[in-house]
mmCIF file of C-alpha atoms in Angstrom:
data_model
loop_
_atom_site.group_PDB
_atom_site.id
_atom_site.type_symbol
_atom_site.label_atom_id
_atom_site.label_comp_id
_atom_site.label_asym_id
_atom_site.label_seq_id
_atom_site.Cartn_x
_atom_site.Cartn_y
_atom_site.Cartn_z
ATOM 1 C CA MET A 36 -16.574 10.591 10.325
ATOM 2 C CA ILE A 37 -16.522 8.926 6.972
ATOM 3 C CA LYS A 38 -13.705 6.758 5.794
ATOM 4 C CA ALA A 39 -12.915 6.596 2.012
ATOM 5 C CA ARG A 40 -10.805 4.508 0.031
ATOM 6 C CA ILE A 41 -8.566 5.909 -3.302
ATOM 7 C CA VAL A 42 -7.338 3.603 -5.374
ATOM 8 C CA VAL A 43 -5.065 5.256 -8.211
ATOM 9 C CA THR A 44 -4.087 2.955 -11.144
ATOM 10 C CA LEU A 45 -2.437 3.744 -14.698
ATOM 11 C CA LYS A 46 -4.406 3.611 -17.766
ATOM 12 C CA ASN A 47 -4.180 0.308 -19.910
ATOM 13 C CA GLY A 48 -1.323 1.126 -22.798
ATOM 14 C CA VAL A 49 0.609 3.609 -20.042
ATOM 15 C CA LEU A 50 4.041 2.683 -19.857
ATOM 16 C CA ASP A 51 4.716 1.233 -16.205
ATOM 17 C CA PRO A 52 8.487 1.331 -15.867
ATOM 18 C CA GLN A 53 8.397 0.684 -11.832
ATOM 19 C CA GLY A 54 6.266 -2.093 -12.411
ATOM 20 C CA LYS A 55 8.580 -3.684 -15.245
ATOM 21 C CA ALA A 56 11.470 -3.249 -12.551
ATOM 22 C CA ILE A 57 9.063 -5.524 -10.036
ATOM 23 C CA GLU A 58 8.411 -7.841 -12.399
ATOM 24 C CA GLY A 59 12.281 -8.667 -12.931
ATOM 25 C CA ALA A 60 13.084 -8.111 -8.974
ATOM 26 C CA LEU A 61 10.589 -11.120 -8.933
ATOM 27 C CA GLY A 62 11.984 -12.984 -11.483
ATOM 28 C CA THR A 63 15.224 -12.656 -9.394
ATOM 29 C CA LEU A 64 13.993 -13.670 -6.660
ATOM 30 C CA GLY A 65 12.902 -17.042 -8.228
ATOM 31 C CA PHE A 66 9.661 -16.056 -8.348
ATOM 32 C CA ASP A 67 8.174 -17.762 -11.596
ATOM 33 C CA GLY A 68 5.084 -17.767 -13.759
ATOM 34 C CA VAL A 69 4.761 -13.968 -12.800
ATOM 35 C CA GLY A 70 2.707 -12.315 -15.779
ATOM 36 C CA SER A 71 2.493 -8.332 -15.611
ATOM 37 C CA VAL A 72 2.698 -6.122 -12.318
ATOM 38 C CA ARG A 73 1.785 -3.018 -12.313
ATOM 39 C CA GLN A 74 1.876 -0.417 -9.391
ATOM 40 C CA GLY A 75 -0.473 2.098 -8.469
ATOM 41 C CA LYS A 76 -1.401 4.200 -5.368
ATOM 42 C CA VAL A 77 -4.020 4.402 -2.465
ATOM 43 C CA PHE A 78 -5.295 7.111 -0.690
ATOM 44 C CA ASP A 79 -6.865 6.280 2.717
ATOM 45 C CA VAL A 80 -8.832 9.611 3.535
ATOM 46 C CA GLU A 81 -11.445 10.385 6.601
ATOM 47 C CA ILE A 82 -13.926 13.061 6.238
ATOM 48 C CA ASP A 83 -15.920 14.765 8.472
ATOM 49 C CA GLY A 84 -19.619 14.410 8.870
ATOM 50 C CA ASP A 85 -21.745 11.064 8.653
ATOM 51 C CA ASP A 86 -23.433 12.223 4.637
ATOM 52 C CA ALA A 87 -21.954 9.375 2.334
ATOM 53 C CA SER A 88 -23.045 10.427 -0.765
ATOM 54 C CA ALA A 89 -21.375 13.830 -0.010
ATOM 55 C CA ALA A 90 -18.516 12.237 1.041
ATOM 56 C CA GLU A 91 -17.807 10.840 -2.052
ATOM 57 C CA ALA A 92 -18.593 13.497 -4.170
ATOM 58 C CA LYS A 93 -15.932 15.572 -1.889
ATOM 59 C CA VAL A 94 -13.472 12.541 -2.458
ATOM 60 C CA LYS A 95 -13.998 12.415 -6.357
ATOM 61 C CA ALA A 96 -13.443 16.337 -6.988
ATOM 62 C CA MET A 97 -10.170 15.715 -5.003
ATOM 63 C CA CYS A 98 -9.551 12.823 -7.479
ATOM 64 C CA GLU A 99 -10.164 15.258 -10.363
ATOM 65 C CA LYS A 100 -8.121 18.261 -8.745
ATOM 66 C CA LEU A 101 -5.306 16.373 -6.985
ATOM 67 C CA LEU A 102 -4.885 13.075 -6.227
ATOM 68 C CA ALA A 103 -4.916 11.576 -10.020
ATOM 69 C CA ASN A 104 -3.806 12.696 -12.660
ATOM 70 C CA THR A 105 -7.026 11.950 -14.976
ATOM 71 C CA VAL A 106 -4.785 12.108 -18.482
ATOM 72 C CA ILE A 107 -3.062 8.834 -17.568
ATOM 73 C CA GLU A 108 -4.314 7.361 -14.605
ATOM 74 C CA ASN A 109 -7.929 6.054 -13.684
ATOM 75 C CA TYR A 110 -9.093 6.132 -9.834
ATOM 76 C CA ALA A 111 -12.013 4.221 -7.493
ATOM 77 C CA VAL A 112 -13.634 5.205 -4.682
ATOM 78 C CA GLU A 113 -14.778 3.073 -1.830
ATOM 79 C CA ILE A 114 -16.737 4.322 0.995
ATOM 80 C CA ARG A 115 -16.216 2.268 3.831
ATOM 81 C CA MET B 1376 -4.543 -16.360 -15.197
ATOM 82 C CA ILE B 1377 -5.109 -15.126 -11.982
ATOM 83 C CA LYS B 1378 -5.508 -11.604 -10.749
ATOM 84 C CA ALA B 1379 -4.582 -10.614 -7.651
ATOM 85 C CA ARG B 1380 -4.504 -7.176 -5.776
ATOM 86 C CA ILE B 1381 -2.061 -6.018 -3.464
ATOM 87 C CA VAL B 1382 -2.775 -2.879 -1.064
ATOM 88 C CA VAL B 1383 0.533 -2.074 1.227
ATOM 89 C CA THR B 1384 -0.700 0.644 3.614
ATOM 90 C CA LEU B 1385 1.964 2.214 7.149
ATOM 91 C CA LYS B 1386 0.915 0.639 10.039
ATOM 92 C CA ASN B 1387 -0.629 2.957 12.400
ATOM 93 C CA GLY B 1388 1.642 4.774 14.232
ATOM 94 C CA VAL B 1389 3.930 5.034 11.549
ATOM 95 C CA LEU B 1390 4.247 9.011 10.189
ATOM 96 C CA ASP B 1391 3.298 9.449 7.134
ATOM 97 C CA PRO B 1392 5.224 12.618 5.461
ATOM 98 C CA GLN B 1393 3.314 12.341 2.253
ATOM 99 C CA GLY B 1394 0.129 11.986 3.416
ATOM 100 C CA LYS B 1395 0.637 15.264 5.791
ATOM 101 C CA ALA B 1396 1.758 16.939 2.354
ATOM 102 C CA ILE B 1397 -1.474 15.706 0.664
ATOM 103 C CA GLU B 1398 -3.655 16.737 3.774
ATOM 104 C CA GLY B 1399 -2.005 20.609 3.479
ATOM 105 C CA ALA B 1400 -2.602 20.371 -0.504
ATOM 106 C CA LEU B 1401 -6.304 19.505 0.216
ATOM 107 C CA GLY B 1402 -6.587 22.430 2.607
ATOM 108 C CA THR B 1403 -4.746 24.631 0.096
ATOM 109 C CA LEU B 1404 -7.391 23.747 -2.689
ATOM 110 C CA GLY B 1405 -10.511 24.590 -0.469
ATOM 111 C CA PHE B 1406 -11.766 21.010 1.011
ATOM 112 C CA ASP B 1407 -12.717 21.593 4.489
ATOM 113 C CA GLY B 1408 -13.643 18.812 6.691
ATOM 114 C CA VAL B 1409 -10.978 16.230 6.017
ATOM 115 C CA GLY B 1410 -9.136 14.073 8.892
ATOM 116 C CA SER B 1411 -5.848 12.432 8.340
ATOM 117 C CA VAL B 1412 -4.868 11.187 4.743
ATOM 118 C CA ARG B 1413 -2.386 8.208 4.692
ATOM 119 C CA GLN B 1414 -1.105 7.240 1.338
ATOM 120 C CA GLY B 1415 0.129 3.363 0.053
ATOM 121 C CA LYS B 1416 0.437 1.436 -2.819
ATOM 122 C CA VAL B 1417 -1.358 -0.948 -4.908
ATOM 123 C CA PHE B 1418 0.169 -3.684 -7.094
ATOM 124 C CA ASP B 1419 -1.827 -5.311 -9.668
ATOM 125 C CA VAL B 1420 0.240 -8.683 -10.477
ATOM 126 C CA GLU B 1421 -0.863 -11.460 -12.837
ATOM 127 C CA ILE B 1422 0.186 -15.106 -11.744
ATOM 128 C CA ASP B 1423 0.183 -18.357 -14.334
ATOM 129 C CA GLY B 1424 -1.936 -20.920 -13.325
ATOM 130 C CA ASP B 1425 -5.443 -21.324 -12.225
ATOM 131 C CA ASP B 1426 -4.772 -22.751 -8.601
ATOM 132 C CA ALA B 1427 -6.693 -19.611 -6.077
ATOM 133 C CA SER B 1428 -5.186 -20.383 -3.271
ATOM 134 C CA ALA B 1429 -1.612 -21.525 -4.582
ATOM 135 C CA ALA B 1430 -1.381 -18.048 -6.070
ATOM 136 C CA GLU B 1431 -2.481 -16.367 -2.882
ATOM 137 C CA ALA B 1432 0.356 -18.471 -1.150
ATOM 138 C CA LYS B 1433 2.684 -17.022 -3.885
ATOM 139 C CA VAL B 1434 1.816 -13.433 -3.633
ATOM 140 C CA LYS B 1435 2.160 -13.178 0.027
ATOM 141 C CA ALA B 1436 5.455 -14.591 -0.120
ATOM 142 C CA MET B 1437 6.158 -12.041 -2.825
ATOM 143 C CA CYS B 1438 5.137 -9.591 0.083
ATOM 144 C CA GLU B 1439 7.056 -10.956 2.618
ATOM 145 C CA LYS B 1440 10.199 -10.554 0.078
ATOM 146 C CA LEU B 1441 10.122 -7.595 -1.972
ATOM 147 C CA LEU B 1442 6.747 -5.611 -2.364
ATOM 148 C CA ALA B 1443 6.191 -4.467 1.601
ATOM 149 C CA ASN B 1444 8.562 -3.700 4.540
ATOM 150 C CA THR B 1445 6.946 -5.646 6.972
ATOM 151 C CA VAL B 1446 8.254 -3.959 9.899
ATOM 152 C CA ILE B 1447 6.520 -0.746 8.829
ATOM 153 C CA GLU B 1448 4.053 -1.671 6.548
ATOM 154 C CA ASN B 1449 1.007 -4.180 6.178
ATOM 155 C CA TYR B 1450 -0.144 -5.759 3.482
ATOM 156 C CA ALA B 1451 -3.516 -7.333 2.011
ATOM 157 C CA VAL B 1452 -4.007 -9.522 -0.893
ATOM 158 C CA GLU B 1453 -7.137 -9.952 -2.998
ATOM 159 C CA ILE B 1454 -7.746 -12.614 -5.612
ATOM 160 C CA ARG B 1455 -10.285 -11.104 -8.134
#
């Protein structure tokens, strides 16, 4: 069993209204000195087998096909 | 300017219907050997100043107050 963590973040230049809302809410709560906030997604996936490089290739294919919208999002895969 | 990454994940035992839906979709797409999928959130926050430990304390306070629901979610802070 191999565990992989995938972090999907918006590309630079893509507007992030959710992040902006959080920025505003943090200001309202009294947190000052907060620059930009960007929100992304994380997926923890368990893959059967013991071959880390095969698992990584599989996870990358999942990202391309389903988990990330590569037009506006970047993804990073970490095998743990 | 200090950059922090916050990863918010559901605690063990908390149902994750979104993760289950992704699991099903991956099966439909022909990815076999996929165990559990759990979805979480990631926040990239920029904090003014150069004091990493002060920034970390501030970010943890943000998590407690706004970014994570500590009843059902865990959070991890990484200063980068």
